[in-house]
CSV table of C-alpha atoms and ligand atoms in Angstrom, one decimal:
chain,number,residue,atom,x,y,z
A,60,MET,CA,-6.6,-10.0,19.6
A,61,SER,CA,-3.9,-8.6,21.7
A,62,GLN,CA,-5.2,-6.8,24.9
A,63,VAL,CA,-2.4,-4.4,25.6
A,64,SER,CA,-3.8,-1.1,26.1
A,65,MET,CA,-2.7,2.3,24.4
A,66,GLU,CA,-1.4,3.6,27.5
A,67,LYS,CA,0.8,0.5,28.0
A,68,ILE,CA,2.2,0.8,24.6
A,69,VAL,CA,3.1,4.4,24.8
A,70,ALA,CA,4.8,4.1,28.1
A,71,PHE,CA,6.8,1.0,26.9
A,72,CYS,CA,7.8,2.8,23.6
A,73,LYS,CA,9.2,5.7,25.6
A,74,ARG,CA,10.9,3.7,28.3
A,75,ARG,CA,12.5,1.5,25.9
A,76,GLY,CA,13.5,4.3,23.2
A,77,PHE,CA,11.1,3.2,20.6
A,78,VAL,CA,9.0,6.6,20.2
A,79,TYR,CA,9.1,9.8,22.2
A,80,GLN,CA,6.5,12.7,22.2
A,81,SER,CA,8.0,15.5,19.9
A,82,SER,CA,9.5,18.5,21.7
A,83,GLU,CA,8.7,16.9,24.9
A,84,ILE,CA,10.8,19.3,27.1
A,85,TYR,CA,8.5,22.0,25.9
A,86,GLY,CA,5.4,20.1,26.8
A,87,GLY,CA,5.2,18.5,23.6
A,88,ILE,CA,3.2,19.1,20.6
A,89,ARG,CA,0.1,17.2,19.7
A,90,SER,CA,0.3,14.3,17.1
A,91,SER,CA,4.1,14.8,16.6
A,92,TYR,CA,6.5,11.9,17.5
A,93,ASP,CA,10.2,11.2,17.3
A,94,TYR,CA,11.7,7.7,16.9
A,95,GLY,CA,14.4,6.9,19.4
A,96,PRO,CA,17.4,4.5,19.0
A,97,LEU,CA,15.2,1.3,18.9
A,98,GLY,CA,12.4,2.9,17.0
A,99,VAL,CA,14.5,4.2,14.1
A,100,GLU,CA,16.0,0.8,13.6
A,101,MET,CA,12.8,-1.1,13.5
A,102,LYS,CA,11.1,1.5,11.1
A,103,ARG,CA,14.1,1.2,9.0
A,104,ASN,CA,13.8,-2.5,8.9
A,105,ILE,CA,10.1,-2.3,7.8
A,106,LYS,CA,11.1,0.1,5.1
A,107,ASP,CA,13.8,-2.0,3.9
A,108,GLU,CA,11.7,-5.0,4.0
A,109,TRP,CA,9.2,-3.2,1.8
A,110,TRP,CA,12.0,-2.0,-0.7
A,111,ARG,CA,13.4,-5.4,-0.8
A,112,SER,CA,10.2,-7.1,-1.7
A,113,MET,CA,8.8,-4.3,-3.9
A,114,VAL,CA,12.0,-3.3,-5.9
A,115,HIS,CA,15.1,-5.6,-5.2
A,116,ALA,CA,13.2,-9.0,-5.4
A,117,ARG,CA,11.4,-8.0,-8.7
A,118,ASP,CA,12.6,-7.2,-12.2
A,119,ASP,CA,9.5,-5.0,-12.9
A,120,VAL,CA,9.7,-2.2,-10.4
A,121,VAL,CA,12.2,0.6,-10.0
A,122,GLY,CA,12.5,3.5,-7.3
A,123,ILE,CA,12.8,7.1,-7.0
A,124,ASP,CA,12.9,9.6,-4.3
A,125,ALA,CA,10.9,13.0,-5.5
A,126,ALA,CA,10.8,16.3,-3.8
A,127,ILE,CA,8.2,17.0,-1.0
A,128,ILE,CA,7.4,20.4,-2.5
A,129,MET,CA,6.3,20.2,-6.0
A,130,HIS,CA,4.8,22.8,-8.6
A,131,PRO,CA,1.4,23.9,-7.1
A,132,ARG,CA,-0.3,22.9,-10.3
A,133,VAL,CA,0.3,19.2,-9.5
A,134,TRP,CA,-2.3,19.5,-6.9
A,135,ALA,CA,-4.8,21.3,-9.0
A,136,ALA,CA,-4.3,18.4,-11.7
A,137,SER,CA,-4.4,15.5,-9.0
A,138,GLY,CA,-7.7,16.9,-7.6
A,139,HIS,CA,-6.4,17.5,-4.1
A,140,LEU,CA,-7.1,21.1,-4.1
A,141,ASP,CA,-10.7,20.6,-4.8
A,142,THR,CA,-11.3,17.4,-3.2
A,143,PHE,CA,-8.8,16.4,-0.6
A,144,ASN,CA,-11.2,17.6,2.3
A,145,ASP,CA,-12.6,16.5,5.6
A,146,MET,CA,-15.8,17.8,6.9
A,147,LEU,CA,-15.3,20.3,9.8
A,148,VAL,CA,-17.8,21.2,12.3
A,149,GLU,CA,-17.2,23.8,15.0
A,150,SER,CA,-19.0,23.9,18.6
A,151,ARG,CA,-20.2,27.4,19.3
A,152,THR,CA,-20.3,26.5,23.0
A,153,SER,CA,-16.6,25.3,23.5
A,154,GLY,CA,-15.1,26.6,20.4
A,155,ARG,CA,-13.8,23.1,19.6
A,156,ARG,CA,-13.5,21.6,16.1
A,157,TYR,CA,-14.4,18.1,15.2
A,158,ARG,CA,-14.4,15.9,12.1
A,159,ALA,CA,-18.2,16.1,11.5
A,160,ASP,CA,-18.5,12.3,10.3
A,161,HIS,CA,-16.7,11.2,13.5
A,162,LEU,CA,-18.9,13.2,15.7
A,163,ILE,CA,-22.1,12.0,14.0
A,164,GLU,CA,-21.0,8.4,13.8
A,165,GLU,CA,-20.0,8.3,17.6
A,166,ALA,CA,-23.1,9.8,18.8
A,167,THR,CA,-25.5,8.0,16.6
A,168,GLY,CA,-24.0,5.1,14.9
A,169,ILE,CA,-24.7,6.6,11.5
A,170,ASP,CA,-21.8,6.1,9.0
A,171,ALA,CA,-21.6,9.6,7.8
A,172,GLU,CA,-18.4,9.5,6.0
A,173,GLY,CA,-18.7,10.6,2.2
A,174,MET,CA,-21.9,12.7,2.9
A,175,SER,CA,-22.1,16.2,1.9
A,176,ALA,CA,-21.6,19.3,4.2
A,177,GLU,CA,-25.4,20.0,4.0
A,178,GLU,CA,-26.4,16.4,4.9
A,179,MET,CA,-24.1,16.4,7.9
A,180,THR,CA,-25.3,20.0,8.9
A,181,ARG,CA,-29.1,18.5,8.9
A,182,ILE,CA,-28.2,15.6,11.0
A,183,ILE,CA,-26.3,17.5,13.5
A,184,GLU,CA,-29.2,20.1,13.8
A,185,GLU,CA,-32.0,17.4,13.9
A,186,ASP,CA,-30.4,14.6,15.8
A,187,GLU,CA,-30.5,15.4,19.5
A,188,ARG,CA,-27.9,12.7,20.2
A,189,VAL,CA,-25.2,14.8,18.6
A,190,LYS,CA,-23.6,16.7,21.4
A,191,ASP,CA,-20.2,18.6,21.9
A,192,PRO,CA,-18.3,16.0,23.7
A,193,VAL,CA,-16.6,18.6,25.9
A,194,ASP,CA,-19.5,20.5,27.3
A,195,GLY,CA,-22.6,18.7,26.1
A,196,GLY,CA,-23.6,21.8,23.9
A,197,ARG,CA,-25.7,21.7,20.7
A,198,ASP,CA,-24.9,24.8,19.1
A,199,PHE,CA,-22.8,24.0,16.0
A,200,ALA,CA,-21.7,26.1,13.1
A,201,PRO,CA,-22.6,24.8,9.8
A,202,VAL,CA,-20.4,21.9,8.5
A,203,ARG,CA,-17.9,22.9,6.0
A,204,PRO,CA,-15.0,21.2,3.8
A,205,PHE,CA,-11.5,21.6,5.3
A,206,ASN,CA,-8.7,21.0,3.0
A,207,LEU,CA,-6.0,18.8,4.5
A,208,MET,CA,-3.0,20.1,2.6
A,209,PHE,CA,-0.5,22.2,4.5
A,210,GLU,CA,0.3,25.4,2.8
A,211,THR,CA,3.6,27.1,2.7
A,212,TYR,CA,5.5,29.9,0.7
A,213,THR,CA,8.3,29.5,-1.4
A,214,GLY,CA,10.8,32.4,-1.5
A,215,PRO,CA,10.9,35.4,0.8
A,216,VAL,CA,7.5,36.9,-0.2
A,217,LYS,CA,4.4,35.8,1.2
A,218,SER,CA,2.0,36.3,-1.8
A,219,PRO,CA,-0.8,34.1,-3.3
A,220,GLU,CA,1.5,33.3,-6.4
A,221,ASN,CA,4.1,31.7,-4.2
A,222,ILE,CA,2.0,29.3,-2.3
A,223,ALA,CA,3.2,25.8,-2.4
A,224,TYR,CA,2.0,22.7,-0.6
A,225,LEU,CA,3.6,19.8,1.5
A,226,ARG,CA,2.8,16.8,-0.5
A,227,PRO,CA,-0.1,14.8,1.1
A,228,GLU,CA,0.8,11.7,-0.9
A,229,THR,CA,4.0,10.5,-2.4
A,230,ALA,CA,2.3,9.1,-5.2
A,231,GLN,CA,2.2,12.3,-7.3
A,232,GLY,CA,6.0,12.5,-7.5
A,233,ILE,CA,5.8,9.3,-9.3
A,234,PHE,CA,3.1,10.3,-11.8
A,235,THR,CA,5.0,13.5,-12.5
A,236,ASN,CA,8.1,11.5,-13.3
A,237,PHE,CA,6.5,8.8,-15.3
A,238,LYS,CA,7.8,10.0,-18.7
A,239,ASN,CA,11.3,10.7,-17.1
A,240,VAL,CA,11.6,7.0,-16.1
A,241,LEU,CA,10.2,5.8,-19.2
A,242,ASP,CA,12.7,7.6,-21.2
A,243,THR,CA,15.8,6.9,-18.9
A,244,SER,CA,15.4,3.4,-17.8
A,245,ARG,CA,14.5,0.2,-19.7
A,246,VAL,CA,11.0,-0.5,-18.5
A,247,LYS,CA,8.1,-1.8,-20.2
A,248,VAL,CA,4.5,-1.8,-19.3
A,249,PRO,CA,3.5,-3.6,-17.0
A,250,PHE,CA,6.1,-1.9,-14.6
A,251,GLY,CA,6.0,-0.1,-11.4
A,252,ILE,CA,7.7,2.8,-9.7
A,253,ALA,CA,8.3,2.8,-5.9
A,254,GLN,CA,9.0,5.5,-3.4
A,255,ILE,CA,9.3,5.9,0.2
A,256,GLY,CA,9.1,9.3,2.0
A,257,LYS,CA,7.3,11.9,4.3
A,258,SER,CA,4.0,13.2,3.7
A,259,PHE,CA,1.9,15.7,5.5
A,260,ARG,CA,-2.1,16.0,5.9
A,261,ASN,CA,-3.4,18.7,8.4
A,262,GLU,CA,-5.6,16.1,10.1
A,263,ILE,CA,-8.6,17.7,12.1
A,264,THR,CA,-8.4,14.8,14.6
A,265,PRO,CA,-5.0,13.0,14.6
A,266,GLY,CA,-4.7,10.5,17.2
A,267,ASN,CA,-4.1,6.9,18.4
A,268,PHE,CA,-0.3,7.6,18.9
A,269,ILE,CA,1.7,7.1,15.8
A,270,PHE,CA,-1.5,5.6,13.7
A,271,ARG,CA,-2.7,9.1,12.5
A,272,THR,CA,-0.4,12.1,12.7
A,273,ARG,CA,0.1,15.3,10.8
A,274,GLU,CA,3.6,14.1,9.4
A,275,PHE,CA,4.0,10.6,8.6
A,276,GLU,CA,5.7,8.2,6.0
A,277,GLN,CA,4.4,6.6,3.0
A,278,MET,CA,5.5,3.5,1.1
A,279,GLU,CA,3.9,3.9,-2.3
A,280,MET,CA,4.1,2.1,-5.5
A,281,GLU,CA,2.4,2.8,-8.7
A,282,PHE,CA,2.2,-0.1,-11.2
A,283,PHE,CA,1.2,0.7,-14.7
A,284,VAL,CA,-0.7,-1.6,-16.8
A,285,GLU,CA,-2.4,-1.9,-20.0
A,286,PRO,CA,-6.0,-0.9,-19.9
A,287,GLY,CA,-8.2,-4.0,-19.6
A,288,THR,CA,-5.6,-6.0,-17.5
A,289,ASP,CA,-6.0,-3.5,-14.5
A,290,GLU,CA,-8.5,-5.7,-12.6
A,291,GLU,CA,-6.4,-8.7,-12.8
A,292,TRP,CA,-3.2,-6.9,-11.6
A,293,HIS,CA,-5.3,-5.4,-8.8
A,294,GLU,CA,-6.2,-8.8,-7.7
A,295,ARG,CA,-2.6,-9.9,-7.9
A,296,TRP,CA,-1.3,-7.0,-5.9
A,297,ILE,CA,-3.9,-7.6,-3.3
A,298,GLU,CA,-2.6,-11.0,-2.8
A,299,GLU,CA,1.0,-10.0,-3.0
A,300,ARG,CA,0.7,-7.4,-0.1
A,301,TRP,CA,-1.4,-9.7,2.0
A,302,ARG,CA,1.3,-12.2,2.0
A,303,TRP,CA,3.9,-9.5,2.8
A,304,TYR,CA,2.1,-8.8,6.3
A,305,LEU,CA,2.2,-12.5,7.0
A,306,GLY,CA,5.7,-12.7,6.2
A,307,LEU,CA,6.6,-10.0,8.6
A,308,GLY,CA,5.2,-12.1,11.4
A,309,LEU,CA,1.8,-10.5,11.9
A,310,LYS,CA,-0.8,-12.9,13.2
A,311,GLU,CA,-3.4,-13.7,10.4
A,312,GLU,CA,-6.4,-13.4,12.8
A,313,ASN,CA,-5.5,-9.8,13.4
A,314,LEU,CA,-5.5,-9.0,9.6
A,315,ARG,CA,-8.5,-8.6,7.2
A,316,ARG,CA,-9.2,-7.2,3.8
A,317,TYR,CA,-11.8,-4.4,3.6
A,318,GLU,CA,-13.5,-3.5,0.3
A,319,HIS,CA,-14.3,0.2,0.0
A,320,PRO,CA,-18.1,0.7,-0.8
A,321,LYS,CA,-18.4,2.1,-4.4
A,322,GLU,CA,-20.0,5.4,-3.0
A,323,LYS,CA,-17.1,5.9,-0.8
A,324,LEU,CA,-14.3,5.5,-3.2
A,325,SER,CA,-11.5,8.3,-3.3
A,326,HIS,CA,-12.1,10.6,-6.4
A,327,TYR,CA,-9.5,8.7,-8.5
A,328,SER,CA,-10.5,5.1,-7.7
A,329,LYS,CA,-12.5,2.6,-9.5
A,330,ARG,CA,-11.9,0.0,-6.6
A,331,THR,CA,-9.9,-0.1,-3.3
A,332,VAL,CA,-9.3,-2.9,-0.9
A,333,ASP,CA,-7.6,-2.0,2.4
A,334,ILE,CA,-5.5,-4.3,4.4
A,335,GLU,CA,-6.7,-3.8,8.0
A,336,TYR,CA,-5.2,-4.7,11.5
A,337,ASN,CA,-7.3,-5.3,14.5
A,338,PHE,CA,-5.9,-2.8,17.1
A,339,PRO,CA,-7.0,-3.4,20.7
A,340,PHE,CA,-7.7,0.3,21.2
A,341,ALA,CA,-9.1,1.3,17.8
A,342,GLY,CA,-10.6,-1.9,16.2
A,343,TRP,CA,-10.1,-2.6,12.5
A,344,SER,CA,-8.1,0.1,11.0
A,345,GLU,CA,-6.3,0.7,7.8
A,346,LEU,CA,-2.5,-0.2,7.2
A,347,GLU,CA,-2.6,0.1,3.5
A,348,GLY,CA,-5.0,0.8,0.6
A,349,ILE,CA,-4.6,-1.1,-2.6
A,350,ALA,CA,-6.3,1.0,-5.4
A,351,ASN,CA,-7.1,0.8,-8.9
A,352,ARG,CA,-6.4,4.5,-10.0
A,353,THR,CA,-7.3,3.9,-13.4
A,354,ASP,CA,-5.8,6.3,-16.0
A,355,TYR,CA,-7.0,9.3,-13.9
A,356,ASP,CA,-3.7,10.7,-12.8
A,357,LEU,CA,-1.8,10.5,-16.1
A,358,ARG,CA,-4.7,11.9,-18.0
A,359,ARG,CA,-5.1,14.8,-15.6
A,360,HIS,CA,-1.3,15.6,-15.6
A,361,ALA,CA,-1.4,15.4,-19.3
A,362,GLU,CA,-4.2,17.7,-19.7
A,363,PHE,CA,-2.8,20.3,-17.0
A,364,SER,CA,0.7,20.2,-18.1
A,365,GLY,CA,0.4,19.6,-21.9
A,366,ALA,CA,2.9,16.8,-21.7
A,367,ASN,CA,2.5,13.4,-23.6
A,368,LEU,CA,2.0,10.9,-21.0
A,369,THR,CA,1.0,8.1,-23.2
A,370,TYR,CA,2.9,4.9,-23.6
A,371,PHE,CA,3.8,3.4,-27.0
A,372,ASP,CA,3.6,-0.3,-27.0
A,373,THR,CA,6.1,-1.5,-29.6
A,374,ALA,CA,4.7,-5.1,-29.9
A,375,LYS,CA,1.2,-3.8,-30.7
A,376,ASN,CA,2.2,-0.6,-32.5
A,377,GLU,CA,-0.2,1.4,-30.7
A,378,SER,CA,-0.2,4.2,-28.0
A,379,TYR,CA,-2.2,4.2,-24.8
A,380,VAL,CA,-2.5,5.9,-21.5
A,381,PRO,CA,-1.8,3.1,-18.9
A,382,TYR,CA,-4.0,2.2,-15.9
A,383,VAL,CA,-2.4,2.3,-12.6
A,384,VAL,CA,-2.7,-0.1,-9.5
A,385,GLU,CA,-1.4,1.3,-6.3
A,386,PRO,CA,-0.5,-0.5,-3.1
A,387,ALA,CA,0.0,2.4,-0.6
A,388,ALA,CA,1.2,1.7,2.9
A,389,GLY,CA,2.4,3.5,6.0
A,390,PRO,CA,5.5,2.3,8.0
A,391,ASP,CA,4.3,4.2,11.1
A,392,ARG,CA,1.1,2.3,11.3
A,393,ILE,CA,2.6,-1.0,10.2
A,394,MET,CA,5.2,-0.4,13.3
A,395,LEU,CA,2.4,0.3,15.7
A,396,ALA,CA,0.7,-3.1,14.5
A,397,LEU,CA,3.8,-5.0,15.0
A,398,LEU,CA,4.6,-3.6,18.3
A,399,VAL,CA,1.0,-4.6,19.5
A,400,ASP,CA,1.1,-8.0,18.0
A,401,ALA,CA,4.4,-8.8,19.4
A,402,TYR,CA,4.0,-7.3,23.1
A,403,HIS,CA,3.5,-10.1,25.6
A,404,GLU,CA,3.7,-10.3,29.4
A,405,GLU,CA,4.7,-13.7,30.7
A,406,GLU,CA,5.4,-15.4,33.8
A,407,VAL,CA,8.7,-17.4,33.9
A,408,ARG,CA,9.7,-19.2,37.1
A,409,GLY,CA,7.6,-17.0,39.4
A,410,GLU,CA,8.9,-13.7,37.5
A,411,GLN,CA,7.2,-11.5,35.2
A,412,ARG,CA,8.8,-10.9,31.8
A,413,VAL,CA,7.9,-8.5,29.1
A,414,VAL,CA,8.9,-9.9,25.6
A,415,LEU,CA,8.4,-8.5,22.3
A,416,LYS,CA,8.1,-11.5,19.9
A,417,LEU,CA,9.0,-9.5,16.8
A,418,HIS,CA,10.1,-11.2,13.6
A,419,PRO,CA,13.9,-11.2,13.4
A,420,ARG,CA,13.8,-9.3,10.2
A,421,VAL,CA,12.1,-6.3,11.9
A,422,ALA,CA,13.5,-6.7,15.4
A,423,PRO,CA,15.8,-3.5,16.0
A,424,THR,CA,18.7,-5.6,17.3
A,425,LYS,CA,19.3,-8.9,15.9
A,426,ALA,CA,21.6,-10.3,18.6
A,427,ALA,CA,23.1,-9.4,21.9
A,428,VAL,CA,26.6,-10.9,22.8
A,429,PHE,CA,27.3,-11.4,26.6
A,430,PRO,CA,30.3,-12.3,28.4
A,431,LEU,CA,29.4,-14.4,31.4
A,432,THR,CA,31.9,-12.5,33.4
A,433,ARG,CA,33.7,-9.1,32.6
A,434,LYS,CA,37.0,-10.7,33.6
A,435,GLU,CA,39.4,-11.6,30.9
A,436,PRO,CA,40.2,-13.7,28.8
A,437,VAL,CA,36.2,-14.5,28.6
A,438,ALA,CA,35.4,-10.7,28.0
A,439,LYS,CA,38.0,-10.7,25.2
A,440,VAL,CA,36.5,-13.5,23.3
A,441,ALA,CA,33.0,-12.0,23.7
A,442,ARG,CA,34.4,-8.6,22.4
A,443,GLU,CA,35.9,-10.3,19.4
A,444,LEU,CA,32.8,-12.0,18.4
A,445,TYR,CA,31.0,-8.7,18.8
A,446,GLU,CA,33.4,-7.0,16.4
A,447,ASP,CA,33.1,-9.9,14.0
A,448,LEU,CA,29.3,-9.6,13.8
A,449,LYS,CA,28.4,-6.1,14.1
A,450,GLY,CA,29.2,-4.9,10.5
A,451,ASP,CA,26.3,-6.9,9.3
A,452,TYR,CA,23.6,-6.3,11.7
A,453,ARG,CA,22.8,-4.1,14.7
A,454,ILE,CA,24.4,-6.2,17.5
A,455,PHE,CA,24.4,-5.2,21.1
A,456,TYR,CA,27.2,-5.9,23.5
A,457,ASP,CA,26.4,-6.0,27.3
A,458,GLU,CA,28.6,-7.1,30.1
A,459,SER,CA,26.9,-5.5,33.0
A,460,GLY,CA,24.6,-7.1,35.5
A,461,ALA,CA,23.5,-10.7,36.1
A,462,ILE,CA,22.9,-12.8,33.0
A,463,GLY,CA,19.2,-13.1,33.7
A,464,ARG,CA,18.8,-9.4,33.9
A,465,ARG,CA,20.6,-8.9,30.6
A,466,TYR,CA,18.4,-11.6,28.8
A,467,ARG,CA,15.2,-9.6,30.2
A,468,ARG,CA,16.5,-6.4,28.8
A,469,GLN,CA,16.8,-7.9,25.4
A,470,ASP,CA,13.5,-9.6,25.5
A,471,GLU,CA,11.8,-6.3,26.1
A,472,ALA,CA,13.7,-4.9,23.2
A,473,GLY,CA,12.6,-7.8,20.9
A,474,THR,CA,16.2,-9.1,20.3
A,475,PRO,CA,15.7,-12.6,19.0
A,476,PHE,CA,19.0,-14.1,20.1
A,477,CYS,CA,21.4,-13.8,22.9
A,478,ILE,CA,24.9,-15.3,22.5
A,479,THR,CA,26.8,-15.9,25.8
A,480,VAL,CA,30.6,-16.5,26.0
A,481,ASP,CA,31.4,-18.5,29.3
A,482,PHE,CA,34.3,-20.3,30.8
A,483,ASP,CA,33.9,-23.5,28.9
A,484,THR,CA,34.4,-21.4,25.6
A,485,LEU,CA,38.0,-20.8,26.4
A,486,ASP,CA,38.4,-24.7,26.1
A,487,ASP,CA,35.8,-26.0,23.5
A,488,ARG,CA,35.5,-22.6,21.4
A,489,GLN,CA,31.7,-22.9,21.7
A,490,VAL,CA,29.2,-20.4,22.7
A,491,THR,CA,25.4,-20.7,23.4
A,492,ILE,CA,22.7,-19.1,21.5
A,493,ARG,CA,19.5,-18.5,23.5
A,494,ASP,CA,16.1,-18.1,21.6
A,495,ARG,CA,14.1,-15.1,22.9
A,496,ASP,CA,10.6,-16.9,22.5
A,497,SER,CA,11.4,-20.3,23.5
A,498,MET,CA,14.3,-19.4,25.9
A,499,GLU,CA,16.1,-22.5,24.8
A,500,GLN,CA,19.7,-22.6,24.5
A,501,GLU,CA,21.8,-24.2,21.9
A,502,ARG,CA,25.8,-24.8,22.0
A,503,ILE,CA,27.5,-24.0,18.7
A,504,PRO,CA,31.0,-23.3,17.5
A,505,ILE,CA,32.0,-19.6,17.6
A,506,LYS,CA,32.9,-20.1,14.0
A,507,ALA,CA,29.6,-21.1,13.1
A,508,VAL,CA,27.9,-18.2,14.7
A,509,ARG,CA,27.9,-15.7,11.6
A,510,ASP,CA,26.1,-18.3,9.4
A,511,ARG,CA,23.7,-19.6,12.0
A,512,LEU,CA,22.6,-16.0,12.6
A,513,LYS,CA,22.1,-15.2,9.0
A,514,ASP,CA,20.0,-18.5,8.7
A,515,LEU,CA,17.9,-17.7,11.6
A,516,ILE,CA,17.2,-14.1,10.6
A,517,SER,CA,16.2,-14.8,7.2
A,518,SER,CA,14.3,-17.7,7.9
B,241,LIG,N1,-1.7,7.6,-2.5
B,241,LIG,C1,-2.8,7.0,-1.9
B,241,LIG,C2,-2.9,7.4,-0.4
B,241,LIG,O1,-2.2,8.3,0.0
B,241,LIG,P1,-4.1,6.7,1.8
B,241,LIG,O2,-4.9,5.5,2.0
B,241,LIG,O3,-4.7,8.1,2.1
B,241,LIG,O4,-3.8,6.6,0.2
B,241,LIG,C3,-1.9,5.3,2.3
B,241,LIG,O5,-2.6,6.6,2.5
B,241,LIG,C4,-1.2,4.9,3.6
B,241,LIG,O6,-0.7,6.0,4.3
B,241,LIG,C5,-2.4,4.6,4.6
B,241,LIG,O7,-2.9,3.3,4.5
B,241,LIG,C6,-1.7,4.8,6.0
B,241,LIG,O8,-1.0,3.7,6.2
B,241,LIG,C7,-0.7,6.0,5.5
B,241,LIG,N2,-1.3,7.2,6.1
B,241,LIG,C8,-2.3,8.0,5.6
B,241,LIG,N3,-2.6,8.8,6.4
B,241,LIG,C9,-1.9,8.8,7.6
B,241,LIG,C10,-1.7,9.6,8.9
B,241,LIG,N4,-2.4,10.6,9.0
B,241,LIG,N5,-0.8,9.3,9.6
B,241,LIG,C11,-0.1,8.0,9.4
B,241,LIG,N6,-0.2,7.4,8.3
B,241,LIG,C12,-1.0,7.8,7.5
């Protein structure tokens, strides 16, 4: 497990322009973060990798991009209005509010997730180990469910009939478009619909930097299958998703699968397996959940909307409501895991270097081009090479400072390759490519750089 601390990662992310605290000039707002120039590139790469593997590289998945504000009945049908709750407990001494299951677990080790409000209230009252972490008080109000959906109003009148919600998962935009996609594209069960977008949850205790925030992104895919084939498809998707994380370069020893116990499954799930990462500051934590959602959502939407959400299987000449297998991941969490996994401090010839050993596919900048000197004609050749490469990838051009310093800056930013144009280049038309991790240098013709880079990035 990587030993980098949370403080170090947060400071590093700010210093190098990966992630900033939101509204920092006003003192910041808890649990909101902004992605800076390097962070936005990296998160984009994660989303692009996901889309490429889930949609472009397959012939059984299509994409959509649904609205964040949906008809409020969607959330009645999906069950979120009734059941998307965390248990909240308020300390009467400090006035602080806590997630009751977390408070109990931290004080007693009892796993309280999924318990009823009454059970939790009883434990808090009877077990003297449960104390307000702020002032040690033991005077708590009864535990009550707290709905995590953000409410808003549509239109100028703030009346109950105008209440709307910011979606707490992107999945429902897929279920409500099931019929549209079926009718307008040539998909046949088994097939999937993928979507990437923002979701919102009014988490009681957000935390661990970008791991748990109130506004975050999801990458979700609903895969519709014939009932009876769902368990097999579920297994296939667990395997598929596991391989995807290894392909991003995460160390296998820091990944594991976690099977949700039956009694703790979400209201829609028959079986859920998470892919977890071993964060140094939080232990094993979920990056993605792969759920067998059965036919719950389509049935509920059919019931609440009156729409026919069955599928007609022409080969079998029969209709059924498909079952759904859902891999649901979070790019913010994946980015944090990749940063933690890749962060290294090393000693090189008596000097400390910080290096982000990111897979080239997710690295924010793919290569940097350096002229050894600012003087012409060396700089001109370097600029030409930079102009030639930059349309395909994010490439960085840097001609200031000693070459060693320039390398260090790119090591920290996770740039896998540095290409240097020197005096010999003028004669032999060759440049050196330096590998970030091994620091080895290879000399190749300028003409071959573009193809070489392509090979190195996709390998
Ligand atoms: N549609 C199923 C669903 O929403 P989930 O496990 O609640 O399942 C899926 O969410 C993924 O979304 C999680 O694995 C996580 O990566 C991400 N996610 C959920 N809540 C989050 C939060 N508060 N902050 C950041 N990411 C979050």
